[in-house]
Amino acid sequence: MRSFTKTTVGFAAAGILIAGLAGCSSDASTATPAPASSSSSSSSAEATPTPLASIPSLSGVDTAVLLDADFGAALTSLGLTAGTVGTATLEEGSLHFPITGGNVDYYDPAESYRPFVQGTIQHEGSGFSLTAGDIVVELTNFTIDPGTSELFGDVSVNGESAATQALLFNLYGGTLEPLKMDGDNAILTGTTVHISSVAAGLLNSTFSTDAVADQMLVGIATITAATK
């Protein structure tokens, strides 16, 4: 464990990720929380239309979160030591979680079919930990639901499962920047990551505190997707 002291898709397909993290994030506060695996089931009962665009299989590169300074200060004030788990890395103040799979379908937003972005962005085998004394909490195997702009993950306490694919973070895209290209990689940055009420309650209970606030800003996310 390292302590803190940082899809083969075309260019058009990268635009689907923008829609998922920007257009849907703008109304995330009104969305009904749902597990990532149930995005399609949350759609209307009408026959499923043909998507305007699809990414049938996501792979690489990663989702990075530039940690907010106030979040780091809050961890310190709580006596928590943070670390990376599995294949996650910390580089220049950003946590990086490799994208390991998933898929995204984009439907015509002018039609009634909702959510108009559906699918998952998976990050199996990585995460981060919070340690205080002999208590170690690990949050791992993150799954982003672009339809609800929510991030789910597994939680363990001292190696014992405490929750499976629980809603851990809410994503808001009001500050999302325009798509950028770096060689063959499409880069989307600016989505803010906030602790959910579920995660706040779980952490407060585990560490016997009330200092972890619902919707506390964790940082700013960047998704890097390979286009070739």
Short mmCIF file of C-alpha atoms in Angstrom, two decimals:
data_model
loop_
_atom_site.label_atom_id
_atom_site.label_comp_id
_atom_site.label_asym_id
_atom_site.label_seq_id
_atom_site.Cartn_x
_atom_site.Cartn_y
_atom_site.Cartn_z
CA MET A 1 0.00 0.00 0.00
CA ARG A 2 1.42 3.43 -0.95
CA SER A 3 0.62 6.46 1.19
CA PHE A 4 -0.37 9.86 -0.21
CA THR A 5 2.19 12.77 0.49
CA LYS A 6 -1.47 12.31 -7.31
CA THR A 7 -11.31 3.10 -24.84
CA THR A 8 -10.67 1.93 -28.07
CA VAL A 9 -13.03 4.63 -29.34
CA GLY A 10 -13.08 7.14 -32.19
CA PHE A 11 -13.17 10.89 -31.72
CA ALA A 12 -16.95 10.86 -32.09
CA ALA A 13 -17.22 8.17 -29.45
CA ALA A 14 -15.30 10.39 -27.05
CA GLY A 15 -18.17 12.84 -27.47
CA ILE A 16 -20.45 10.23 -25.92
CA LEU A 17 -18.40 10.46 -22.76
CA ILE A 18 -18.85 14.24 -22.81
CA ALA A 19 -22.61 13.78 -22.96
CA GLY A 20 -22.49 11.31 -20.13
CA LEU A 21 -20.40 13.49 -17.82
CA ALA A 22 -21.68 16.91 -18.85
CA GLY A 23 -25.24 16.80 -20.15
CA CYS A 24 -26.43 14.21 -17.67
CA SER A 25 -24.39 15.63 -14.82
CA SER A 26 -26.20 18.93 -15.09
CA ASP A 27 -29.36 17.30 -13.77
CA ALA A 28 -27.72 14.68 -11.57
CA SER A 29 -29.19 16.26 -8.47
CA THR A 30 -32.66 15.29 -9.64
CA ALA A 31 -31.78 11.78 -10.77
CA THR A 32 -33.01 8.80 -8.79
CA PRO A 33 -30.00 6.85 -7.43
CA ALA A 34 -29.66 3.43 -9.06
CA PRO A 35 -26.92 0.83 -9.28
CA ALA A 36 -24.79 1.17 -12.38
CA SER A 37 -25.91 -2.22 -13.62
CA SER A 38 -29.54 -1.06 -13.73
CA SER A 39 -29.20 1.97 -15.99
CA SER A 40 -31.09 0.35 -18.83
CA SER A 41 -33.84 -0.86 -16.51
CA SER A 42 -34.48 2.72 -15.41
CA SER A 43 -35.56 3.67 -18.91
CA SER A 44 -39.17 4.04 -19.92
CA ALA A 45 -41.14 0.89 -20.67
CA GLU A 46 -41.30 1.69 -24.37
CA ALA A 47 -39.33 -0.38 -26.84
CA THR A 48 -35.63 0.38 -26.74
CA PRO A 49 -34.73 2.67 -29.66
CA THR A 50 -31.55 2.36 -31.69
CA PRO A 51 -28.75 4.43 -30.15
CA LEU A 52 -27.27 7.26 -32.20
CA ALA A 53 -23.80 6.06 -31.22
CA SER A 54 -22.29 3.27 -29.16
CA ILE A 55 -19.02 2.28 -27.54
CA PRO A 56 -19.58 -1.48 -27.18
CA SER A 57 -16.36 -2.18 -25.33
CA LEU A 58 -14.31 0.29 -23.29
CA SER A 59 -10.65 -0.34 -22.53
CA GLY A 60 -7.98 2.05 -21.16
CA VAL A 61 -6.73 4.54 -20.31
CA ASP A 62 -7.85 5.85 -16.89
CA THR A 63 -9.99 8.09 -14.73
CA ALA A 64 -7.93 10.49 -12.63
CA VAL A 65 -9.07 12.64 -9.72
CA LEU A 66 -7.03 15.71 -8.80
CA LEU A 67 -7.51 15.83 -5.04
CA ASP A 68 -8.93 19.05 -3.58
CA ALA A 69 -6.69 20.68 -0.98
CA ASP A 70 -9.57 21.03 1.47
CA PHE A 71 -10.30 17.31 1.16
CA GLY A 72 -6.71 16.51 2.04
CA ALA A 73 -6.87 18.90 4.99
CA ALA A 74 -10.08 17.25 6.17
CA LEU A 75 -8.43 13.82 6.13
CA THR A 76 -5.52 15.16 8.15
CA SER A 77 -7.83 16.77 10.70
CA LEU A 78 -9.59 13.43 11.13
CA GLY A 79 -6.30 11.61 11.65
CA LEU A 80 -6.80 9.57 8.48
CA THR A 81 -3.95 8.31 6.30
CA ALA A 82 -4.86 7.69 2.69
CA GLY A 83 -3.26 5.19 0.32
CA THR A 84 -3.69 3.57 -3.07
CA VAL A 85 -5.00 0.03 -3.57
CA GLY A 86 -4.30 -2.42 -6.39
CA THR A 87 -3.40 -0.83 -9.73
CA ALA A 88 -4.28 2.71 -8.63
CA THR A 89 -1.44 5.24 -8.64
CA LEU A 90 -0.81 8.72 -7.26
CA GLU A 91 0.84 11.10 -9.69
CA GLU A 92 1.32 14.83 -9.13
CA GLY A 93 -1.60 15.08 -6.72
CA SER A 94 -4.00 13.00 -8.83
CA LEU A 95 -5.32 9.52 -8.11
CA HIS A 96 -5.40 7.38 -11.28
CA PHE A 97 -7.76 4.42 -11.68
CA PRO A 98 -7.23 2.37 -14.89
CA ILE A 99 -10.33 1.82 -17.03
CA THR A 100 -10.79 -1.94 -17.36
CA GLY A 101 -14.07 -2.29 -19.24
CA GLY A 102 -17.60 -1.13 -19.81
CA ASN A 103 -19.78 0.19 -22.60
CA VAL A 104 -21.75 3.31 -23.44
CA ASP A 105 -24.83 3.89 -25.63
CA TYR A 106 -25.98 7.38 -26.62
CA TYR A 107 -29.63 7.96 -27.56
CA ASP A 108 -31.28 11.00 -29.12
CA PRO A 109 -31.81 13.45 -26.21
CA ALA A 110 -34.70 15.04 -28.16
CA GLU A 111 -36.68 11.82 -27.74
CA SER A 112 -38.34 10.63 -24.51
CA TYR A 113 -36.04 7.66 -23.88
CA ARG A 114 -34.17 8.16 -20.59
CA PRO A 115 -31.47 8.21 -19.55
CA PHE A 116 -30.21 9.11 -23.01
CA VAL A 117 -26.69 8.02 -22.05
CA GLN A 118 -26.50 4.47 -20.67
CA GLY A 119 -23.77 2.02 -19.79
CA THR A 120 -20.86 1.66 -17.41
CA ILE A 121 -17.21 2.69 -17.11
CA GLN A 122 -15.44 0.07 -14.99
CA HIS A 123 -12.27 0.28 -12.92
CA GLU A 124 -11.75 -3.22 -11.53
CA GLY A 125 -8.78 -3.96 -9.30
CA SER A 126 -7.99 -0.43 -8.10
CA GLY A 127 -9.11 2.02 -5.45
CA PHE A 128 -7.92 3.87 -2.37
CA SER A 129 -7.77 3.30 1.37
CA LEU A 130 -8.30 5.36 4.53
CA THR A 131 -6.53 4.27 7.71
CA ALA A 132 -6.87 5.41 11.32
CA GLY A 133 -5.15 3.35 13.99
CA ASP A 134 -6.01 -0.30 13.41
CA ILE A 135 -8.99 0.49 11.14
CA VAL A 136 -8.44 0.27 7.37
CA VAL A 137 -11.26 1.12 4.96
CA GLU A 138 -10.78 0.31 1.26
CA LEU A 139 -12.96 1.70 -1.53
CA THR A 140 -12.36 -0.27 -4.74
CA ASN A 141 -13.69 -1.54 -8.08
CA PHE A 142 -15.28 1.74 -9.11
CA THR A 143 -18.08 1.80 -11.69
CA ILE A 144 -19.26 5.06 -13.26
CA ASP A 145 -22.86 5.18 -14.46
CA PRO A 146 -22.90 7.93 -17.13
CA GLY A 147 -26.70 7.88 -17.17
CA THR A 148 -27.06 9.00 -13.56
CA SER A 149 -23.61 10.62 -13.11
CA GLU A 150 -22.88 8.45 -10.10
CA LEU A 151 -19.88 6.38 -9.07
CA PHE A 152 -20.36 3.06 -7.30
CA GLY A 153 -17.80 0.87 -5.59
CA ASP A 154 -17.03 -1.87 -3.09
CA VAL A 155 -16.18 -1.07 0.53
CA SER A 156 -14.25 -3.25 2.97
CA VAL A 157 -13.27 -2.66 6.59
CA ASN A 158 -10.17 -4.50 7.79
CA GLY A 159 -10.52 -6.89 4.89
CA GLU A 160 -14.19 -7.70 5.49
CA SER A 161 -16.81 -6.63 2.96
CA ALA A 162 -19.01 -3.78 4.22
CA ALA A 163 -20.82 -2.90 0.98
CA THR A 164 -20.88 -4.06 -2.64
CA GLN A 165 -21.24 -1.50 -5.43
CA ALA A 166 -22.61 1.14 -3.07
CA LEU A 167 -23.19 4.70 -4.27
CA LEU A 168 -19.96 6.39 -3.14
CA PHE A 169 -19.62 9.59 -5.16
CA ASN A 170 -21.79 11.99 -7.15
CA LEU A 171 -20.40 13.59 -10.32
CA TYR A 172 -21.28 17.09 -11.51
CA GLY A 173 -20.27 18.40 -14.93
CA GLY A 174 -21.09 22.09 -14.69
CA THR A 175 -17.38 22.98 -14.94
CA LEU A 176 -16.49 20.41 -17.62
CA GLU A 177 -13.97 21.76 -20.12
CA PRO A 178 -14.14 21.23 -23.91
CA LEU A 179 -12.77 17.96 -25.29
CA LYS A 180 -9.00 17.98 -25.78
CA MET A 181 -6.80 15.66 -27.83
CA ASP A 182 -3.30 14.52 -26.89
CA GLY A 183 -2.10 12.37 -29.75
CA ASP A 184 -4.61 9.52 -29.99
CA ASN A 185 -6.05 10.18 -26.54
CA ALA A 186 -9.26 12.14 -25.94
CA ILE A 187 -9.23 13.99 -22.62
CA LEU A 188 -12.23 15.23 -20.65
CA THR A 189 -11.58 17.21 -17.48
CA GLY A 190 -13.56 19.38 -15.10
CA THR A 191 -16.20 17.07 -13.63
CA THR A 192 -16.28 17.54 -9.85
CA VAL A 193 -16.43 14.50 -7.55
CA HIS A 194 -18.43 14.69 -4.29
CA ILE A 195 -18.87 12.23 -1.43
CA SER A 196 -22.38 10.76 -1.42
CA SER A 197 -24.62 10.62 1.64
CA VAL A 198 -24.14 6.83 1.66
CA ALA A 199 -20.35 7.08 1.78
CA ALA A 200 -20.42 9.91 4.32
CA GLY A 201 -22.61 7.87 6.64
CA LEU A 202 -20.48 4.76 6.27
CA LEU A 203 -17.20 6.60 6.93
CA ASN A 204 -18.61 8.55 9.87
CA SER A 205 -19.90 5.34 11.42
CA THR A 206 -16.67 3.42 10.87
CA PHE A 207 -14.34 6.12 12.17
CA SER A 208 -16.70 7.34 14.96
CA THR A 209 -16.96 10.90 13.68
CA ASP A 210 -19.50 13.26 12.11
CA ALA A 211 -16.96 15.30 10.18
CA VAL A 212 -17.39 13.64 6.75
CA ALA A 213 -20.03 15.81 5.14
CA ASP A 214 -22.51 14.76 2.47
CA GLN A 215 -21.40 16.25 -0.89
CA MET A 216 -17.91 17.11 0.39
CA LEU A 217 -15.75 17.95 -2.64
CA VAL A 218 -13.13 15.27 -3.23
CA GLY A 219 -11.57 16.68 -6.39
CA ILE A 220 -11.81 17.20 -10.14
CA ALA A 221 -11.99 14.21 -12.48
CA THR A 222 -10.25 13.69 -15.82
CA ILE A 223 -11.13 10.80 -18.12
CA THR A 224 -8.50 9.89 -20.70
CA ALA A 225 -9.73 7.62 -23.49
CA ALA A 226 -7.63 6.08 -26.26
CA THR A 227 -9.11 6.67 -29.69
CA LYS A 228 -6.98 4.06 -31.47
#
